[in-house]
XYZ file of N, CA and C in Angstrom:
672
model
N -3.401 -13.730 -18.464
C -4.387 -13.202 -17.533
C -3.968 -13.507 -16.082
N -4.220 -12.568 -15.160
C -3.833 -12.615 -13.811
C -5.183 -12.378 -12.983
N -5.367 -13.140 -12.023
C -6.303 -13.067 -10.830
C -5.784 -12.196 -9.750
N -6.436 -11.079 -9.466
C -5.903 -10.445 -8.253
C -7.005 -10.835 -7.030
N -6.468 -11.304 -5.975
C -7.245 -11.446 -4.766
C -6.918 -10.230 -3.842
N -7.911 -9.482 -3.676
C -7.519 -8.122 -2.835
C -8.764 -7.487 -2.034
N -8.461 -6.556 -1.426
C -9.317 -5.770 -0.654
C -9.057 -4.252 -0.526
N -9.957 -3.365 -0.162
C -9.536 -1.971 -0.465
C -8.759 -1.552 0.702
N -7.419 -1.752 0.726
C -6.469 -1.456 1.766
C -5.211 -0.995 1.134
N -4.320 -0.325 1.790
C -3.063 0.193 1.080
C -2.229 -0.963 0.468
N -2.211 -2.155 1.014
C -1.414 -3.279 0.491
C -2.180 -3.575 -0.795
N -3.450 -3.737 -0.784
C -4.198 -3.928 -2.106
C -4.091 -2.994 -3.056
N -4.066 -1.884 -2.735
C -3.863 -0.861 -3.872
C -2.516 -0.714 -4.397
N -1.543 -1.453 -3.661
C -0.155 -1.593 -4.281
C -0.191 -2.458 -5.443
N -0.908 -3.421 -5.383
C -1.108 -4.445 -6.373
C -1.828 -3.984 -7.697
N -3.104 -3.456 -7.379
C -3.876 -3.001 -8.171
C -3.382 -1.813 -9.029
N -2.795 -0.694 -8.321
C -2.303 0.221 -9.139
C -1.087 -0.115 -9.985
N -0.332 -1.025 -9.670
C 0.783 -1.718 -10.330
C 0.157 -2.306 -11.607
N -0.747 -3.034 -11.520
C -1.346 -3.880 -12.651
C -1.913 -2.768 -13.562
N -2.600 -1.814 -12.991
C -3.300 -0.606 -14.048
C -1.972 0.041 -14.598
N -1.081 0.461 -14.062
C 0.118 1.163 -14.652
C 0.784 0.300 -15.754
N 0.668 -0.799 -15.603
C 1.319 -1.809 -16.651
C 0.443 -2.286 -17.596
N -0.755 -1.885 -17.489
C -1.632 -2.248 -18.578
C -1.887 -3.672 -18.831
N -1.858 -4.570 -17.687
C -2.027 -6.004 -17.749
C -3.478 -6.425 -17.631
N -3.851 -7.344 -18.194
C -5.250 -7.998 -18.105
C -5.401 -8.784 -16.617
N -6.489 -8.261 -16.029
C -6.648 -9.108 -14.754
C -7.959 -8.995 -14.364
N -8.242 -10.050 -13.614
C -9.618 -9.995 -13.118
C -9.376 -9.912 -11.557
N -10.579 -9.463 -11.015
C -10.503 -9.187 -9.463
C -11.528 -9.982 -8.552
N -10.856 -10.654 -7.689
C -11.796 -11.426 -6.686
C -11.448 -10.647 -5.261
N -12.597 -10.134 -4.957
C -12.583 -9.278 -3.588
C -12.817 -10.318 -2.502
N -11.715 -10.127 -1.488
C -11.805 -10.874 -0.340
C -12.460 -10.074 0.913
N -13.267 -10.569 1.494
C -14.113 -9.940 2.500
C -13.217 -10.180 4.016
N -12.382 -9.239 4.416
C -11.533 -9.540 5.356
C -12.396 -9.555 6.775
N -13.454 -8.898 7.025
C -14.152 -9.057 8.240
C -14.799 -10.148 8.297
N -15.158 -11.039 7.298
C -15.608 -12.351 7.315
C -14.583 -13.307 7.286
N -13.363 -13.038 7.363
C -12.170 -13.943 7.489
C -11.904 -14.944 6.154
N -12.371 -14.403 5.051
C -12.120 -15.158 3.728
C -10.639 -15.480 3.622
N -9.843 -14.460 4.109
C -8.303 -14.603 3.852
C -7.738 -15.748 4.706
N -8.511 -16.373 5.509
C -7.991 -17.441 6.369
C -8.653 -18.723 5.979
N -9.660 -18.944 4.881
C -10.141 -20.064 4.517
C -8.966 -20.950 3.720
N -9.100 -22.225 3.811
C -8.157 -23.234 3.368
C -7.895 -22.837 1.865
N -8.830 -22.541 0.947
C -8.455 -22.428 -0.416
C -7.692 -21.314 -0.607
N -7.700 -20.041 0.163
C -6.990 -18.814 0.004
C -5.619 -19.297 0.470
N -5.616 -19.826 1.769
C -4.183 -20.017 2.510
C -3.322 -20.887 1.524
N -4.026 -21.746 0.827
C -3.235 -22.711 -0.275
C -2.501 -21.632 -1.195
N -3.069 -20.474 -1.512
C -2.357 -19.549 -2.379
C -1.446 -18.595 -1.507
N -1.912 -18.209 -0.538
C -0.981 -17.377 0.291
C -0.941 -17.875 1.785
N 0.235 -18.457 2.149
C 0.335 -19.135 3.300
C 0.148 -18.248 4.487
N 0.255 -16.967 4.381
C 0.394 -15.976 5.369
C -1.162 -15.535 5.635
N -2.202 -15.803 4.897
C -3.503 -15.605 5.120
C -3.801 -14.033 4.935
N -3.115 -13.395 4.169
C -3.292 -11.798 4.035
C -3.558 -11.467 2.643
N -3.930 -10.397 2.399
C -4.174 -9.731 0.962
C -2.858 -8.979 0.629
N -2.594 -8.733 -0.503
C -3.249 -9.365 -1.884
C -2.322 -10.503 -2.271
N -3.019 -11.327 -3.173
C -2.366 -12.309 -3.858
C -2.616 -12.368 -5.368
N -1.711 -12.630 -6.191
C -1.965 -12.772 -7.568
C -1.714 -14.156 -8.018
N -2.541 -14.519 -9.009
C -2.243 -15.763 -9.682
C -1.940 -15.630 -11.144
N -0.895 -15.832 -11.744
C -0.674 -15.791 -12.970
C -1.039 -16.984 -13.862
N -1.943 -16.893 -14.674
C -2.480 -17.958 -15.525
C -1.609 -18.188 -16.725
N -0.830 -17.188 -17.068
C -0.057 -17.393 -18.236
C 1.240 -18.077 -17.774
N 1.399 -18.217 -16.624
C 2.791 -18.942 -16.011
C 2.333 -20.053 -15.091
N 1.665 -21.088 -15.696
C 1.264 -22.234 -14.975
C 0.570 -21.851 -13.581
N -0.275 -20.970 -13.653
C -1.025 -20.745 -12.502
C -0.156 -20.412 -11.122
N 0.887 -19.771 -11.475
C 1.798 -19.400 -10.378
C 1.346 -18.312 -9.441
N 1.277 -18.582 -8.166
C 0.822 -17.562 -7.352
C 1.975 -16.934 -6.580
N 1.618 -15.606 -6.367
C 2.674 -14.756 -5.626
C 1.842 -14.077 -4.436
N 2.539 -14.044 -3.300
C 1.954 -13.165 -2.176
C 3.039 -12.402 -1.702
N 2.862 -11.359 -0.803
C 3.596 -10.227 -0.264
C 3.793 -9.303 -1.265
N 3.413 -8.041 -1.078
C 3.196 -6.921 -2.047
C 4.460 -6.547 -2.673
N 5.537 -6.632 -1.999
C 6.908 -6.375 -2.684
C 7.171 -7.329 -3.641
N 7.064 -8.499 -3.295
C 7.327 -9.691 -4.257
C 6.332 -9.731 -5.487
N 5.190 -9.103 -5.240
C 4.333 -8.997 -6.351
C 4.701 -7.991 -7.416
N 5.033 -7.004 -6.771
C 5.432 -5.889 -7.530
C 6.648 -6.053 -8.352
N 7.618 -6.671 -7.900
C 8.980 -6.968 -8.446
C 8.779 -8.021 -9.420
N 7.779 -9.063 -9.144
C 7.483 -10.125 -10.210
C 6.668 -9.495 -11.370
N 5.947 -8.595 -11.207
C 5.125 -7.806 -12.396
C 6.162 -7.076 -13.125
N 7.164 -6.245 -12.559
C 8.085 -5.540 -13.074
C 8.947 -6.449 -13.911
N 9.369 -7.469 -13.277
C 10.304 -8.404 -14.201
C 9.527 -8.913 -15.237
N 8.302 -9.334 -15.159
C 7.460 -9.923 -16.279
C 7.324 -8.899 -17.406
N 7.064 -7.690 -17.230
C 6.733 -6.757 -18.127
C 7.976 -5.906 -18.682
N 8.974 -5.890 -17.781
C 10.112 -4.878 -18.029
C 9.726 -3.418 -17.756
N 8.649 -3.161 -17.010
C 8.199 -1.868 -16.676
C 8.393 -1.413 -15.357
N 8.639 -0.076 -15.087
C 8.693 0.546 -13.776
C 9.752 -0.085 -12.918
N 10.615 -0.656 -13.520
C 11.941 -1.048 -12.990
C 13.040 -0.928 -13.711
N 14.045 -0.083 -13.545
C 15.228 0.096 -14.440
C 16.052 -1.430 -14.436
N 16.652 -1.472 -15.749
C 17.329 -2.568 -16.096
C 18.770 -2.600 -15.743
N 19.368 -1.281 -15.483
C 20.723 -1.197 -15.165
C 20.730 -1.591 -13.507
N 22.153 -1.876 -13.145
C 22.256 -2.419 -11.663
C 21.874 -1.487 -10.804
N 22.512 -0.191 -11.012
C 22.243 0.921 -10.062
C 20.895 1.399 -9.996
N 20.240 1.576 -11.230
C 18.847 1.895 -11.020
C 17.866 0.863 -10.451
N 18.269 -0.377 -10.648
C 17.485 -1.430 -9.932
C 17.584 -1.453 -8.566
N 18.791 -1.222 -8.127
C 19.186 -1.256 -6.799
C 18.356 0.047 -5.954
N 18.420 1.191 -6.796
C 17.648 2.339 -6.196
C 16.296 2.155 -5.915
N 15.514 1.416 -6.853
C 14.176 1.113 -6.743
C 13.867 -0.066 -5.701
N 14.651 -0.927 -5.450
C 14.682 -2.097 -4.387
C 14.916 -1.277 -3.093
N 15.806 -0.481 -2.953
C 16.225 0.319 -1.744
C 14.756 1.030 -1.128
N 14.313 1.738 -2.039
C 13.058 2.559 -1.662
C 11.840 1.568 -1.372
N 11.752 0.638 -2.146
C 10.718 -0.545 -2.047
C 10.751 -1.156 -0.671
N 11.955 -1.464 -0.212
C 12.152 -1.943 1.006
C 11.921 -1.085 2.103
N 12.192 0.164 2.008
C 12.032 1.312 2.956
C 10.448 1.219 3.225
N 9.680 1.182 2.254
C 8.230 1.142 2.394
C 7.862 0.009 3.265
N 8.402 -1.250 2.806
C 8.143 -2.430 3.418
C 8.413 -2.635 4.754
N 9.684 -2.123 5.155
C 10.299 -2.181 6.475
C 9.814 -1.112 7.280
N 9.424 -0.067 6.862
C 9.221 1.177 7.687
C 7.797 2.046 7.392
N 7.575 2.491 6.419
C 6.420 3.174 6.093
C 5.093 2.237 6.371
N 4.982 1.168 5.846
C 3.923 0.312 5.994
C 3.798 -0.207 7.369
N 4.556 -0.719 8.047
C 4.450 -1.317 9.510
C 4.249 -0.160 10.396
N 4.864 0.932 10.127
C 4.668 2.037 11.250
C 3.235 2.528 11.102
N 2.929 2.827 9.842
C 1.465 3.481 9.577
C 0.492 2.392 10.050
N 0.767 1.037 9.810
C -0.399 0.020 10.122
C -0.392 -0.116 11.579
N 0.646 0.128 12.432
C 0.534 0.044 13.791
C -0.201 1.242 14.275
N 0.063 2.483 13.694
C -0.482 3.652 14.025
C -2.094 3.377 13.954
N -2.455 2.840 12.683
C -3.847 2.547 12.605
C -4.505 1.579 13.563
N -3.730 0.629 14.071
C -4.211 -0.104 15.048
C -4.570 0.538 16.364
N -3.471 1.382 16.914
C -3.685 1.885 18.138
C -4.549 3.347 18.091
N -4.583 4.005 16.975
C -5.306 5.334 16.813
C -6.682 4.844 16.451
N -7.058 4.048 15.753
C -8.372 3.800 15.191
C -9.088 2.497 15.817
N -8.367 1.362 15.842
C -9.091 0.217 15.987
C -9.026 -0.308 17.369
N -7.929 -0.252 18.196
C -7.928 -0.674 19.641
C -9.085 -0.406 20.494
N -9.760 -1.327 21.204
C -10.666 -0.748 22.069
C -10.201 0.004 23.310
N -8.959 -0.169 23.657
C -8.267 0.650 24.702
C -7.125 1.503 24.132
N -7.454 2.875 24.237
C -6.596 3.831 23.782
C -5.247 4.023 24.405
N -4.189 3.685 23.904
C -2.779 3.977 24.819
C -1.992 4.992 24.291
N -2.038 6.028 25.077
C -1.312 7.368 24.296
C 0.072 6.963 24.039
N 0.895 6.123 24.687
C 2.158 6.126 24.442
C 2.371 5.378 23.129
N 1.428 4.305 22.758
C 1.517 3.641 21.644
C 1.139 4.523 20.242
N 0.191 5.041 20.611
C -0.373 6.041 19.521
C 0.687 6.920 19.040
N 1.217 7.740 20.170
C 2.306 8.646 19.783
C 3.511 8.236 19.367
N 3.883 7.050 19.785
C 5.126 6.400 19.179
C 4.998 6.108 17.791
N 4.000 5.470 17.177
C 3.959 5.194 15.889
C 3.574 6.318 14.815
N 2.996 7.217 15.515
C 2.563 8.511 14.831
C 3.906 9.255 14.678
N 4.722 9.307 15.527
C 5.903 9.991 15.643
C 6.765 9.471 14.752
N 6.953 8.227 14.683
C 7.898 7.499 13.772
C 7.274 7.540 12.405
N 6.109 7.516 12.164
C 5.452 7.877 10.786
C 5.964 9.156 10.293
N 5.870 10.261 11.073
C 6.244 11.459 10.740
C 7.848 11.472 10.391
N 8.448 10.784 11.086
C 9.994 10.797 10.838
C 10.120 10.241 9.507
N 9.627 9.039 9.265
C 9.708 8.468 8.074
C 9.345 9.351 6.666
N 8.140 10.158 7.033
C 7.813 10.945 6.069
C 8.767 12.029 5.618
N 9.410 12.566 6.815
C 10.416 13.649 6.647
C 11.627 12.971 5.850
N 11.963 11.972 5.905
C 12.938 11.071 5.034
C 12.588 11.105 3.560
N 11.341 10.807 3.316
C 10.645 11.019 1.949
C 10.732 12.347 1.450
N 10.364 13.230 2.175
C 10.192 14.865 1.916
C 11.676 15.213 1.378
N 12.660 14.901 2.219
C 14.154 15.234 1.840
C 14.646 14.553 0.577
N 14.284 13.322 0.359
C 14.601 12.665 -0.948
C 13.848 13.352 -2.202
N 12.580 13.743 -1.814
C 11.856 14.183 -2.830
C 12.213 15.853 -3.221
N 12.972 16.401 -2.237
C 13.263 17.674 -2.486
C 14.193 17.994 -3.771
N 14.987 16.746 -4.050
C 16.095 16.876 -5.104
C 15.595 15.995 -6.214
N 14.530 15.140 -6.233
C 14.400 14.143 -7.114
C 12.780 14.214 -7.311
N 12.259 13.964 -8.571
C 10.798 14.019 -8.961
C 10.108 12.960 -8.330
N 10.864 11.686 -8.426
C 10.258 10.389 -7.989
C 11.449 9.877 -6.913
N 11.103 8.753 -6.170
C 12.071 8.117 -5.194
C 13.265 7.777 -5.716
N 13.001 6.921 -6.790
C 14.411 6.308 -7.509
C 14.742 6.995 -8.713
N 14.326 8.133 -8.910
C 14.679 9.060 -10.194
C 13.556 8.824 -11.088
N 13.332 7.951 -11.730
C 12.143 7.680 -12.621
C 11.006 7.104 -11.956
N 9.623 7.285 -12.302
C 8.561 6.763 -11.598
C 8.750 5.219 -11.591
N 8.371 4.616 -10.549
C 8.702 3.224 -10.383
C 7.691 2.488 -9.532
N 7.752 1.255 -9.293
C 6.938 0.585 -8.314
C 7.279 1.063 -6.874
N 8.479 1.751 -6.606
C 8.645 2.219 -5.296
C 7.714 3.405 -5.059
N 7.562 4.173 -5.999
C 6.543 5.281 -5.708
C 5.064 4.691 -5.586
N 4.657 3.785 -6.265
C 3.354 3.180 -6.207
C 3.133 2.523 -4.490
N 4.314 2.057 -4.216
C 4.281 1.161 -3.009
C 4.080 2.363 -1.830
N 4.904 3.324 -1.913
C 4.796 4.544 -0.906
C 3.370 5.229 -0.782
N 3.176 5.702 -2.167
C 1.832 6.350 -2.135
C 0.558 5.695 -1.689
N 0.462 4.369 -2.035
C -0.587 3.551 -1.482
C -0.930 3.818 0.077
N 0.351 3.973 0.680
C 0.142 4.111 2.171
C 0.159 5.603 2.599
N 1.098 6.307 2.024
C 1.247 7.580 2.411
C -0.030 8.590 2.243
N -0.778 8.313 1.271
C -1.843 9.399 1.010
C -3.018 9.097 2.055
N -2.794 7.864 2.806
C -3.962 7.687 3.847
C -3.516 8.312 5.462
N -2.590 9.084 5.255
C -1.864 9.557 6.495
C -2.919 10.085 7.410
N -3.820 10.903 7.028
C -4.971 11.375 7.889
C -5.709 10.176 8.728
N -5.936 8.925 8.273
C -6.548 7.941 8.766
C -5.579 7.340 10.013
N -4.214 7.606 9.825
C -3.358 7.121 10.714
C -3.178 8.136 11.853
N -3.592 9.411 11.453
C -3.365 10.525 12.376
C -2.078 10.951 12.413
N -1.185 10.961 11.303
C 0.187 11.442 11.163
C 0.093 13.024 10.465
N 1.105 13.645 11.282
C 1.039 15.053 11.006
C 1.976 15.190 9.793
N 1.361 15.611 8.528
C 2.182 15.918 7.334
C 2.371 17.424 7.022
N 2.175 18.137 7.930
C 2.322 19.627 7.740
C 3.593 20.147 7.458
N 3.731 20.908 6.473
C 5.204 21.380 6.047
C 6.120 20.492 5.101
N 5.453 19.482 4.842
C 6.226 18.509 3.972
C 5.946 18.828 2.453
N 6.234 19.926 2.007
C 5.896 20.399 0.746
C 6.154 19.620 -0.476
N 7.536 19.082 -0.406
C 7.902 18.066 -1.600
C 7.202 16.727 -1.578
N 6.775 16.277 -0.266
C 6.008 15.151 -0.297
C 4.541 15.312 -0.762
N 4.192 16.441 -0.314
C 2.629 16.858 -0.903
C 2.780 16.907 -2.453
N 3.769 17.675 -3.150
C 3.870 17.876 -4.620
C 3.687 16.426 -5.203
N 4.591 15.322 -4.675
C 4.665 14.088 -5.136
C 3.359 13.237 -4.959
N 2.861 13.653 -3.741
C 1.523 12.867 -3.540
C 0.470 13.438 -4.523
N 0.337 14.637 -4.622
C -0.717 15.091 -5.862
C -0.439 14.670 -7.141
N 0.898 14.423 -7.402
C 1.237 14.123 -8.773
C 0.775 12.763 -8.990
N 0.993 11.860 -8.089
C 0.415 10.656 -8.356
C -1.053 10.545 -8.256
N -1.569 11.123 -7.420
C -3.055 11.004 -7.384
C -3.731 11.297 -8.668
N -3.062 12.390 -9.401
C -3.515 12.821 -10.780
C -3.295 11.715 -11.807
N -2.498 10.710 -11.619
C -2.403 9.648 -12.633
C -3.541 8.831 -12.973
N -4.143 8.848 -14.073
C -5.343 7.741 -14.431
C -5.209 6.402 -13.922
N -3.942 5.890 -14.171
C -3.960 4.548 -13.612
C -3.937 4.309 -12.110
N -3.415 5.312 -11.390
C -3.396 5.272 -9.940
C -4.886 5.506 -9.399
N -5.703 6.349 -10.210
C -6.950 6.393 -9.804
C -7.697 5.219 -10.020
N -7.512 4.536 -11.169
C -8.342 3.224 -11.451
C -7.858 2.223 -10.362
N -6.781 2.056 -10.041
C -6.215 1.079 -9.107
C -6.556 1.276 -7.758
N -6.841 2.781 -7.416
C -7.204 2.996 -5.947
C -8.727 2.661 -5.795
N -9.349 2.449 -6.987
C -10.983 2.077 -6.863
C -11.060 0.552 -6.834
N -10.105 -0.210 -6.765
C -10.103 -1.714 -6.851
C -9.930 -2.130 -5.396
N -10.846 -3.134 -4.916
C -11.957 -3.581 -5.675
C -13.367 -2.689 -5.603
N -13.255 -1.725 -4.717
C -14.439 -0.575 -4.693
C -13.757 0.595 -4.084
N -14.334 1.687 -4.403
C -13.904 2.886 -3.812
C -14.580 3.075 -2.443
N -13.600 3.083 -1.369
C -14.279 3.376 -0.086
C -13.951 4.622 0.431
N -14.936 5.468 0.676
C -14.968 6.854 1.203
C -14.986 6.948 2.714
N -13.839 6.904 3.134
C -13.783 7.014 4.768
C -14.133 8.294 5.433
N -14.403 9.222 4.503
C -14.883 10.520 5.103
C -16.287 10.378 5.738
N -16.920 9.345 5.156
C -18.387 9.272 5.498
C -18.520 8.315 6.617
N -19.409 8.819 7.616
C -19.431 8.137 9.002
C -19.727 6.688 8.934
N -20.767 6.418 8.028
C -21.245 4.930 7.961
C -20.119 3.984 7.477
N -19.462 4.500 6.534
C -18.107 3.639 5.874
C -17.136 3.497 7.043
N -16.785 4.633 7.724
C -15.778 4.676 8.720
C -16.178 3.693 9.833
N -17.383 3.721 10.278
C -17.714 2.715 11.224
C -17.707 1.263 10.838
N -18.035 0.967 9.564
C -18.027 -0.265 9.196
C -16.811 -0.814 9.019
N -15.876 0.028 8.379
C -14.468 -0.317 8.317
C -13.734 -0.402 9.617
N -13.992 0.145 10.514
C -13.470 0.072 11.861
C -13.814 -1.247 12.674
N -15.112 -1.434 12.567
C -15.710 -2.858 12.980
C -15.118 -4.012 12.407
N -14.995 -3.933 11.126
C -14.311 -5.041 10.458
C -12.707 -5.181 10.816
N -12.158 -4.228 10.966
C -10.764 -4.158 11.387
C -10.628 -4.773 12.872
N -11.509 -4.211 13.770
C -11.549 -4.858 15.039
C -11.803 -6.290 15.182
N -12.722 -6.951 14.197
C -12.952 -8.292 14.139
C -11.756 -9.031 13.799
N -10.924 -8.504 12.986
C -9.571 -9.003 12.445
C -8.602 -9.018 13.588
N -8.761 -8.264 14.495
C -7.799 -8.182 15.655
C -8.068 -9.006 16.816
N -9.323 -9.424 16.823
C -9.847 -10.059 18.106
C -9.482 -11.554 17.897
């Protein structure tokens, strides 16, 4: 059994979708980011960085794992799923996983901060991160023109990217014309395990103004 400490964010979905795709038994402990639960001593003992998500593997001496990429690789190695066993196949998955962690995630995260949450709107910062987000989307689109999935077969690399990329409108990133990226995005959205994982710990509809305002207020508290 695994305990997942998480919140409804792209990084949280990376872990919950992975768990759902692998069919692992897990329980969910929702972390209220706006209340700062991720900074409480008991949680920092599990995750020194005070961020979500974190997993605790009770089948492995209550071993805790933080950082989404590390969580996904740990689960792939534990189950033998969503990660090729051959050297080249594994390397391809790791390359695209690192691309998400070093590029897509940070750039979209900063776009969110300056486009949605910052009390002062700084056009240079907004345009810089949205432009870089678009450039990275184009890299993905080019890759997906020749490949059904990023590393050949469906893998944790696809889950990692989709969890962020499908939120592009929230970041204000232009995805027009990226037809291969859209094909891939829609294909993953249709997967039942992706839908279940996306609803953990709750399905937050940011198209509703009341949800949007609450989410922004919570994010602003975390930035202060």
